[in-house]
Amino acid sequence: MLKNIKGYFSRTEIMIWSISALLVITSFILFDRSSYLTLCASLIGVTYLIFNAKGNPIGQVLVIIFSFLYGIISYRFSYFGEMITYLGMTMPMAVVALISWLRNPFNGNRSEVRVNSISKTETAFMSGLAMIVTTVFYFILQAFHTANIIPSTLSVTTTFLAVYLTFRRSPFYAIAYSANDIILMFLWTMASMTDSRYISVVVCFAVFFVNDIYSFFSWKNMKKRQGS
């Protein structure tokens, strides 16, 4: 099995995952040592990212699990925006994306999705939907007295764009997630000022940011290879 893993992932990908996991574990030991749920979610997160970078549907299965765990973590700090976003949008959309990826394999290979491009018309449609979703969620978050409501609302916007582009199999899903990572680093930095344990969550999303940037270029290369 280990031989198969080494054969499937490149040295760069194995290095990225190893360093990511090491940083997550180190930050947990230094700043937390109690919230094993956060540690578990973070390790699942860095693992799904490396599978997503390969366009492998297993990544979407892990996203579903991560979303559930992250929803619980967000609830504990009253980040209801994050909780609602991940449980009510990211998790169900990951199910839809999983179906889409399984239905669109590259050359019949179910371990690699066929990369897609979206038109300018669809981009405009997506942007319009994002504005509507953002507006609706702002008032929902306001009703829940959500902490740090502005960045929480922006997180809804970037998450919606990310899950939509993931479903549509566009490389730009990773850029949207990268933007979301930056917002979440800010949100959890604010939380860590109250409870230092959340520094480990900040490190988690910093690691996610690097992985998402790698995923974007990985998908661009996949698209080029699939088109040749």
Coordinates of N, CA and C in Angstrom, one line a residue, residues 8 36 61 64 67 73-74 100 103 109 134 139 147 151 154 157 159 168 217:
Y8 N 1.6 7.0 -6.6 CA 0.5 7.8 -7.0 C 0.8 9.3 -6.8
Y36 N -8.7 17.5 20.6 CA -8.4 16.5 19.6 C -9.3 16.5 18.3
V61 N -14.9 13.2 -0.5 CA -15.4 12.4 0.6 C -14.9 12.9 1.9
I64 N -16.5 16.2 3.0 CA -17.7 16.0 3.8 C -17.5 15.8 5.2
S67 N -16.0 19.1 6.9 CA -17.0 20.1 7.0 C -17.9 19.9 8.3
I73 N -16.5 22.7 15.5 CA -15.5 23.6 16.1 C -16.0 25.1 16.0
S74 N -16.6 25.5 14.9 CA -17.1 26.8 14.8 C -18.2 27.2 15.8
S100 N -20.6 14.8 -9.3 CA -20.1 15.4 -10.6 C -18.8 14.9 -11.0
R103 N -19.0 11.3 -12.2 CA -19.7 11.2 -13.5 C -18.8 11.8 -14.6
N109 N -10.9 7.1 -16.1 CA -10.1 6.9 -14.9 C -10.8 7.7 -13.7
T134 N -24.7 35.9 -0.4 CA -24.0 36.8 0.6 C -25.0 37.7 1.3
F139 N -27.9 38.7 6.8 CA -29.0 38.9 7.7 C -29.2 37.6 8.6
A147 N -20.2 36.5 15.8 CA -19.0 37.2 16.1 C -18.2 37.6 14.8
P151 N -16.1 39.8 8.3 CA -15.3 38.8 7.7 C -16.0 37.4 7.6
L154 N -17.9 37.7 4.4 CA -17.0 37.5 3.3 C -16.6 36.1 3.1
T157 N -19.1 34.3 1.0 CA -18.9 34.6 -0.4 C -17.9 33.8 -1.0
T159 N -16.5 31.0 0.1 CA -16.8 29.6 0.2 C -17.8 29.2 -0.9
R168 N -18.2 22.6 -10.6 CA -18.1 22.7 -12.0 C -16.7 22.3 -12.6
F217 N -2.2 25.3 -9.5 CA -1.2 25.0 -10.5 C -1.3 23.5 -10.9

